[in-house]
Short mmCIF file of C-alpha atoms and ligand atoms in Angstrom, two decimals:
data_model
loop_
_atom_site.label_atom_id
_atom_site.label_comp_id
_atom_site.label_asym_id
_atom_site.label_seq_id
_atom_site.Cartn_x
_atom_site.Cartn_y
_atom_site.Cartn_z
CA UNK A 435 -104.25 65.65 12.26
CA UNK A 436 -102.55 66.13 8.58
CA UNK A 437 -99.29 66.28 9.89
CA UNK A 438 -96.83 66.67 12.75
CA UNK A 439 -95.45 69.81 11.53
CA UNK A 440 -98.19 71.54 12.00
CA UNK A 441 -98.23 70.81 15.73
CA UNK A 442 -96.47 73.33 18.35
CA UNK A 443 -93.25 71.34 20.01
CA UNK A 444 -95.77 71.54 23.07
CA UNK A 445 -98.73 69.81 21.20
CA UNK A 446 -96.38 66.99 20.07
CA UNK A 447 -94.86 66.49 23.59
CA UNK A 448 -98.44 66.11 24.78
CA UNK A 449 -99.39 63.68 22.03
CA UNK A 450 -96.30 61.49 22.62
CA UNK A 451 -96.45 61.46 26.26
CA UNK A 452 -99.99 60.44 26.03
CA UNK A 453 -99.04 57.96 23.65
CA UNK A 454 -96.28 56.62 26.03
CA UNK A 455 -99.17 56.56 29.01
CA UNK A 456 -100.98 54.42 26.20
CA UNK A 457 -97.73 51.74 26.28
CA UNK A 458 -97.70 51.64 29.74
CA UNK A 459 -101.58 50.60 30.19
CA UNK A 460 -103.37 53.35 30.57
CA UNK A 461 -107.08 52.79 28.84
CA UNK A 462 -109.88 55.35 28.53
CA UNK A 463 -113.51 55.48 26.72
CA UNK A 464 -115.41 58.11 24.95
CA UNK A 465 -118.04 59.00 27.25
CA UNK A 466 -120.71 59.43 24.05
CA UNK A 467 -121.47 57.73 20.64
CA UNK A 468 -118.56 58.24 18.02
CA UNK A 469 -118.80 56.72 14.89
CA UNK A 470 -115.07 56.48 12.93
CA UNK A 471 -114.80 55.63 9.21
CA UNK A 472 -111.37 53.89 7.93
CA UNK A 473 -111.08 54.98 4.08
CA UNK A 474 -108.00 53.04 2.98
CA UNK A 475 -107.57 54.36 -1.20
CA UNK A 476 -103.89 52.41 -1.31
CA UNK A 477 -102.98 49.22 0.46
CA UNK A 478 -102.31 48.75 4.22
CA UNK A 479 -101.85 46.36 6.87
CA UNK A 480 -100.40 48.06 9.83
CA UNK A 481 -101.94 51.60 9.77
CA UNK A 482 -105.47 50.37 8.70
CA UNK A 483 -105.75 47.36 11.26
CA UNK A 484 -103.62 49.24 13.73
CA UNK A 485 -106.43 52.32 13.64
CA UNK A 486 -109.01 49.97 13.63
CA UNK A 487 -107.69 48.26 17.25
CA UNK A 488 -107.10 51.80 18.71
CA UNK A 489 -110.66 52.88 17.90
CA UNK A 490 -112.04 49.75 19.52
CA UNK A 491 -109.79 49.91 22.60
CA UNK A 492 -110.89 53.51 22.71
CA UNK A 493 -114.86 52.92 22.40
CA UNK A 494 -115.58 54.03 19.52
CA UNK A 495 -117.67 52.63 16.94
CA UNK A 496 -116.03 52.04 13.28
CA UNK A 497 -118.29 52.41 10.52
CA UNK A 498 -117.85 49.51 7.27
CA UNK A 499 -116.47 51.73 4.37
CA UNK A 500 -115.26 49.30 1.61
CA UNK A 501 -113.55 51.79 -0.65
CA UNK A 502 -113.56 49.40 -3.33
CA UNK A 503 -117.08 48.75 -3.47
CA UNK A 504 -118.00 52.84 -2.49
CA UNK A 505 -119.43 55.14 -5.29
CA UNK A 506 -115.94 56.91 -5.47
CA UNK A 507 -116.20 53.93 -8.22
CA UNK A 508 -118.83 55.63 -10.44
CA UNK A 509 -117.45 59.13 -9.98
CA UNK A 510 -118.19 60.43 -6.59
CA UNK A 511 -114.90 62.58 -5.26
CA UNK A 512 -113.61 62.26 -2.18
CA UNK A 513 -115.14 65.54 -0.84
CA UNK A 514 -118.21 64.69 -1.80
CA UNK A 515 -117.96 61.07 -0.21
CA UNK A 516 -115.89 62.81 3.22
CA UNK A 517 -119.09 65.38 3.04
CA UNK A 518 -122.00 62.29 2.74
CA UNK A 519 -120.12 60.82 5.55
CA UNK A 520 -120.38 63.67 7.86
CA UNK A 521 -124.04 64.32 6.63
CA UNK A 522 -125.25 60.41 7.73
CA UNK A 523 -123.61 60.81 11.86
CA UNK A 524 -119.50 60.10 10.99
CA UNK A 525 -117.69 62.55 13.27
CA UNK A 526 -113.84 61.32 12.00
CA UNK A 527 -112.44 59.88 8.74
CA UNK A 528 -108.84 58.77 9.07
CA UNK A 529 -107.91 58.34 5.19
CA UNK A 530 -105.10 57.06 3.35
CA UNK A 531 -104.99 57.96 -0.62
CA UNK A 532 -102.17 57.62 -3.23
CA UNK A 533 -102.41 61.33 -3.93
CA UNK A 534 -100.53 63.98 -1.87
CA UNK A 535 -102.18 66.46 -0.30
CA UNK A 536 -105.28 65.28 -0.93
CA UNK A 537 -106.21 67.20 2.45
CA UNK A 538 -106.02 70.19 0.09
CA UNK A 539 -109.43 69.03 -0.83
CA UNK A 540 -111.31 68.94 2.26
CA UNK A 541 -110.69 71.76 3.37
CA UNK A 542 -114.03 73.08 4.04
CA UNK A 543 -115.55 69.89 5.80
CA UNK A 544 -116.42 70.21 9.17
CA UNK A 545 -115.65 66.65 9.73
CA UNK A 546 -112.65 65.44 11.85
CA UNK A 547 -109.43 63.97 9.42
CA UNK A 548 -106.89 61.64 10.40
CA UNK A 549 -103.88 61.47 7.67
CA UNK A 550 -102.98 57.94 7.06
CA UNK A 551 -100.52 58.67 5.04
CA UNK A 552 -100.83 60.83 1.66
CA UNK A 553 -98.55 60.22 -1.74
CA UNK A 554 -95.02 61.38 -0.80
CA UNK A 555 -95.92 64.10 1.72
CA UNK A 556 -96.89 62.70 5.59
CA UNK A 557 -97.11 59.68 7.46
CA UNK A 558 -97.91 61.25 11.16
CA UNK A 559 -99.24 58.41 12.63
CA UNK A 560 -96.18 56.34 11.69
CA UNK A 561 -93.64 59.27 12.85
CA UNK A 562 -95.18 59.60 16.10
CA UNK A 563 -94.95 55.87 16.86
CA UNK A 564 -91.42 55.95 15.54
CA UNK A 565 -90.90 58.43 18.22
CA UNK A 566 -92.37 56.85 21.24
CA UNK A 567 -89.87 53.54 19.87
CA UNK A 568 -86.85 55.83 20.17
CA UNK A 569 -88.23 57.54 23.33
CA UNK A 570 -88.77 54.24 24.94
CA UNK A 571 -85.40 53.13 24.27
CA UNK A 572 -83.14 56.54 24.78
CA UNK A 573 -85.52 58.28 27.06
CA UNK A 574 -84.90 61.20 24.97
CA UNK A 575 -84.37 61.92 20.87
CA UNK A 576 -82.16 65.10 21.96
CA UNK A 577 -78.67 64.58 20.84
CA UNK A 578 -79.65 61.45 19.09
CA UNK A 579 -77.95 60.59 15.76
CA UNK A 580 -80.44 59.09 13.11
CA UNK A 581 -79.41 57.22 10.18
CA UNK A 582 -82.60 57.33 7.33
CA UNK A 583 -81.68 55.15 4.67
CA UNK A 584 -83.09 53.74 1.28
CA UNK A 585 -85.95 55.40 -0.69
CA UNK A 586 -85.67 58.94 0.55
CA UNK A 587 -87.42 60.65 -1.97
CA UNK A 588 -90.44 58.72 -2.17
CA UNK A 589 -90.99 58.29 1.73
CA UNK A 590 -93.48 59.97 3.86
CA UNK A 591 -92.10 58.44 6.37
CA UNK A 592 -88.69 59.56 5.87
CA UNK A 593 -90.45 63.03 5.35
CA UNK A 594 -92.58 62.90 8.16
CA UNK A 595 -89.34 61.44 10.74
CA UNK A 596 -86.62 63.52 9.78
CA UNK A 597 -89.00 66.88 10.30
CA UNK A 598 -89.98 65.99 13.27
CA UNK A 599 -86.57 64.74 14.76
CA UNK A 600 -84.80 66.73 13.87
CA UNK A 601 -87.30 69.79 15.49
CA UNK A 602 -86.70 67.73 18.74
CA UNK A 603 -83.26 67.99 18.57
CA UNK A 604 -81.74 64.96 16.94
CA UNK A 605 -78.96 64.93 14.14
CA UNK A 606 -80.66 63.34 10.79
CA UNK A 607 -78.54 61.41 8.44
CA UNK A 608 -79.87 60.35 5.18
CA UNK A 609 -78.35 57.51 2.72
CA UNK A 610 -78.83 55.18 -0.03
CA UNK A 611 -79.25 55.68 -3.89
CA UNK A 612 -78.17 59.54 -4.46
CA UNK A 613 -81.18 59.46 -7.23
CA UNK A 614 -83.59 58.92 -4.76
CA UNK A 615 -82.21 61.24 -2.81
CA UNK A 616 -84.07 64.83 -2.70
CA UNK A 617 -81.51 67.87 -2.35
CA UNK A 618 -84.87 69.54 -0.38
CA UNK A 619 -84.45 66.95 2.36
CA UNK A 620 -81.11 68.52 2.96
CA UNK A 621 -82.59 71.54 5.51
CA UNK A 622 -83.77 68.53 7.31
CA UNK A 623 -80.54 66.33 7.77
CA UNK A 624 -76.76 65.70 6.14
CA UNK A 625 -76.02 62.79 3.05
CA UNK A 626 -73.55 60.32 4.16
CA UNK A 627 -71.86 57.46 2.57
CA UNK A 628 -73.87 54.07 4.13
CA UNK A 629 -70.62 52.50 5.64
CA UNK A 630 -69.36 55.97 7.10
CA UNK A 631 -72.62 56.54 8.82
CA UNK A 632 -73.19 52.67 10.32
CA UNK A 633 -70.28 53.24 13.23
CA UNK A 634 -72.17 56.52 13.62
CA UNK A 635 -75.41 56.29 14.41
CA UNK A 636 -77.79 55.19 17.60
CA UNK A 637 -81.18 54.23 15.05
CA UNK A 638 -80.77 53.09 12.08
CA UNK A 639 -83.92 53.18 9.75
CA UNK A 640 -84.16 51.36 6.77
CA UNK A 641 -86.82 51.77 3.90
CA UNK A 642 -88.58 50.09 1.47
CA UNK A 643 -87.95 50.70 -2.06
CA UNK A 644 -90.91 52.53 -2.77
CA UNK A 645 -91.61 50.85 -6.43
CA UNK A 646 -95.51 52.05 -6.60
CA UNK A 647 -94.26 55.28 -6.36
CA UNK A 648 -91.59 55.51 -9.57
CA UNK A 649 -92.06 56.27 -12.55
CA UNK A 650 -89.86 53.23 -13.80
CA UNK A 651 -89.69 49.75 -12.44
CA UNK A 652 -86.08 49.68 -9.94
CA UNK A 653 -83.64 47.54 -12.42
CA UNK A 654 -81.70 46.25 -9.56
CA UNK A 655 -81.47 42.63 -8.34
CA UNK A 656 -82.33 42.37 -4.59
CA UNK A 657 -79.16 40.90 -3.81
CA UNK A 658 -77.69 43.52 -5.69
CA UNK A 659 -79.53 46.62 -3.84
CA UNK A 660 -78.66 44.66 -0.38
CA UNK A 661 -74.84 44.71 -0.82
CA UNK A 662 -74.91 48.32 -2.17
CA UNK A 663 -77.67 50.04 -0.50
CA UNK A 664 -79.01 47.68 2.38
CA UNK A 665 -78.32 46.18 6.06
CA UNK A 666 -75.90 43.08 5.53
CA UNK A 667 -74.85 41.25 8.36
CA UNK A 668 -71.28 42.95 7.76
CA UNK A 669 -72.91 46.39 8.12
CA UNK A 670 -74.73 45.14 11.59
CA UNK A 671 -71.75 44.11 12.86
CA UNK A 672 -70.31 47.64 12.69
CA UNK A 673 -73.01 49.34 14.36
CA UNK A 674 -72.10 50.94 17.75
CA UNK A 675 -73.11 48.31 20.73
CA UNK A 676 -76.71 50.00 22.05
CA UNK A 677 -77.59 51.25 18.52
CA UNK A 678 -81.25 49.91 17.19
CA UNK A 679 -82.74 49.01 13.79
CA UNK A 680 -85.74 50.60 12.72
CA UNK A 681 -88.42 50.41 9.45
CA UNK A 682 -91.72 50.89 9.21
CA UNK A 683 -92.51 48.11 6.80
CA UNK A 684 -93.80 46.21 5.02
CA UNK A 685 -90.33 44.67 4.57
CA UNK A 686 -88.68 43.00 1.56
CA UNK A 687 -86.73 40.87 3.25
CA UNK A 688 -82.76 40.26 1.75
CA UNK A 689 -83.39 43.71 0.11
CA UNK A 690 -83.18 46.64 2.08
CA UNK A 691 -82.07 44.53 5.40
CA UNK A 692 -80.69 40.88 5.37
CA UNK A 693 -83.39 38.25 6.40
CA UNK A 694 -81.56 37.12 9.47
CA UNK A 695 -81.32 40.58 11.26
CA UNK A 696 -85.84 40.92 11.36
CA UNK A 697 -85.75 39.42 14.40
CA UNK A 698 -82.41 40.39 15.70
CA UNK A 699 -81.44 41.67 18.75
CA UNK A 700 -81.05 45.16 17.62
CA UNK A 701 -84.47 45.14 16.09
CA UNK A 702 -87.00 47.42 17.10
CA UNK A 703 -89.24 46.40 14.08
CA UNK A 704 -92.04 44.69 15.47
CA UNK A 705 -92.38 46.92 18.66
CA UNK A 706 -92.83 49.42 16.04
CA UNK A 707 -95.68 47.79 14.77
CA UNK A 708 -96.76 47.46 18.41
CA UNK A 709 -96.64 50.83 19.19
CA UNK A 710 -98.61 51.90 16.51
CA UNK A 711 -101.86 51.24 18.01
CA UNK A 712 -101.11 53.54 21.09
CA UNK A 713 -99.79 56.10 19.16
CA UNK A 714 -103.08 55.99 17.11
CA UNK A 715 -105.28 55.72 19.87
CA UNK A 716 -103.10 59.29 20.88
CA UNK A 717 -103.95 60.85 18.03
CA UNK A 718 -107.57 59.54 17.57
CA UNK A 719 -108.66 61.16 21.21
CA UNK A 720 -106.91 64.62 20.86
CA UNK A 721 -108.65 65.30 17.24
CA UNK A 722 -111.78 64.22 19.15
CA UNK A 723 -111.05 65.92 22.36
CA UNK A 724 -110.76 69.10 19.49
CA UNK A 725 -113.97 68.29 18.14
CA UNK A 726 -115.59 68.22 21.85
CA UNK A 727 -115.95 65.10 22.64
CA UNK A 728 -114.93 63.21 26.13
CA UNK A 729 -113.08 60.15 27.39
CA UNK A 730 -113.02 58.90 31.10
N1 CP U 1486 -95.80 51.35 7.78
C1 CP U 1486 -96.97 51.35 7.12
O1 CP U 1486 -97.57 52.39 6.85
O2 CP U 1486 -97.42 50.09 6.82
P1 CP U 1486 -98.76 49.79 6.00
O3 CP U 1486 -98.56 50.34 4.61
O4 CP U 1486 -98.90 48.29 6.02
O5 CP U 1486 -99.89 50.48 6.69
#
């Protein structure tokens, strides 16, 4: 699983739906031994202990790969460590790395690869579980208008949501700084002005400014970016009465949303986080279920 675009509209309804029977209790085991390696190469909480929870609750058993302490450290590349993996009894990697497309890479392993997240390309994990939030809430993303707004340009998540909503049917608005704004996101959704598209929209997702991923340090003071760019209380206020607020953190609170609305009533953030581990536990069994294995 590299990314959701690569799935049919059929293969994504069966992965969210399966995901959503996940939410609502459902538990199954792999009927044999399957041994799972986590290789986190840039910093995670909610993806790396998230897969970790969904491979347990599914059965499986997660090999120790400390990527700091691997020999990737005295020149080993990743194909060569994904292809030692395989060789010692690892039937599925689920990697994160820095660089996108990395994928590119392992091509030829026969191994089973769960994308993580890579550079600025795809986060599918994350836009599945953003889906089963707005499915859970709407019953449906059809029709749906989506406000995406912050760090555009260097998101995979952004990337990876607006793709895959927008193939189901929603209307994608994007916002925030035009420079980090790509023109190529355009096919996928419409630029709008921040306060024009608040009354607008039924999600709003905010983003972190994604600072590890410019070239230059941001030379804006939080307070600064929040007033301009970010979810004040004001800008809440406006938002139509059943619309949500999304982001798939980690969040820099007072930056790209006011402190106060984390935990407000509109705030889907934490059930986000929530849903995560079903959605990965989705995604872990059908590249499995690919590779042969069972679950009962
Ligand atoms: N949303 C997300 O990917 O969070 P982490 O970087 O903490 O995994």
């Amino acid at each position: 699983m590299i990314k959701l675009s690569r799935l049919s509209e059929e293969s994504l309804q069966i992965l969210l739906s399966e995901a959503l029977d996940f939410a609502n209790g459902k538990t199954v085991k792999a009927k044999s031994d399957v041994f799972v390696a986590n290789l986190f190469f840039e910093d995670s909480t909610r993806t790396k202990v998230s897969f970790e929870v969904a491979e347990k609750k599914l059965g499986l058993h997660v090999v120790n790969f400390d990527e700091k302490k691997s020999s990737i450290n005295k020149g080993e590349t990743l194909l060569d460590t994904v292809k030692t993996l395989d060789a010692i009894g690892v039937d599925l990697v689920v990697i994160r790395h820095q660089k996108t497309r990395y994928y590119d890479e392992l091509k030829e392993t026969p191994i089973g690869i769960v994308n993580a997240g890579d550079g600025v390309g795809h986060h599918p994990s994350q836009g599945l579980l953003d889906l089963m939030t707005m499915v859970q809430e709407f019953g449906d993303v059809k029709g749906l208008k989506i406000g995406i707004v912050g760090d555009i340009k260097h998101s995979r998540v952004a990337n990876s949501n607006a793709h895959t909503l927008r193939r189901l049917g929603a209307k994608v608005f994007f916002s925030g700084p035009r420079e980090w704004f790509d023109e190529g996101s355009l096919m996928n959704g419409t630029y709008m002005d921040l306060d024009a598209l608040i009354p607008e929209v039924d999600v709003l997702m905010m983003l972190r400014i994604q600072h590890e991923r410019h070239d230059e340090r941001v030379n804006l003071k939080p307070e600064d970016y929040l007033k301009k760019y970010g979810l004040t209380k004001d800008r809440e206020a406006r938002m139509k009465p059943n619309a949500i607020i999304m982001h798939p953190a980690p969040i820099n609170r007072g930056v790209e949303v006011d402190n106060d609305l984390v935990e407000c009533k509109r705030s889907r953030i934490f059930k986000q986080m929530k849903n995560g581990v079903f959605a990965r536990m989705a995604i872990l069994k059908s590249v499995l279920e690919k590779k042969g294995f069972e679950f009962e």
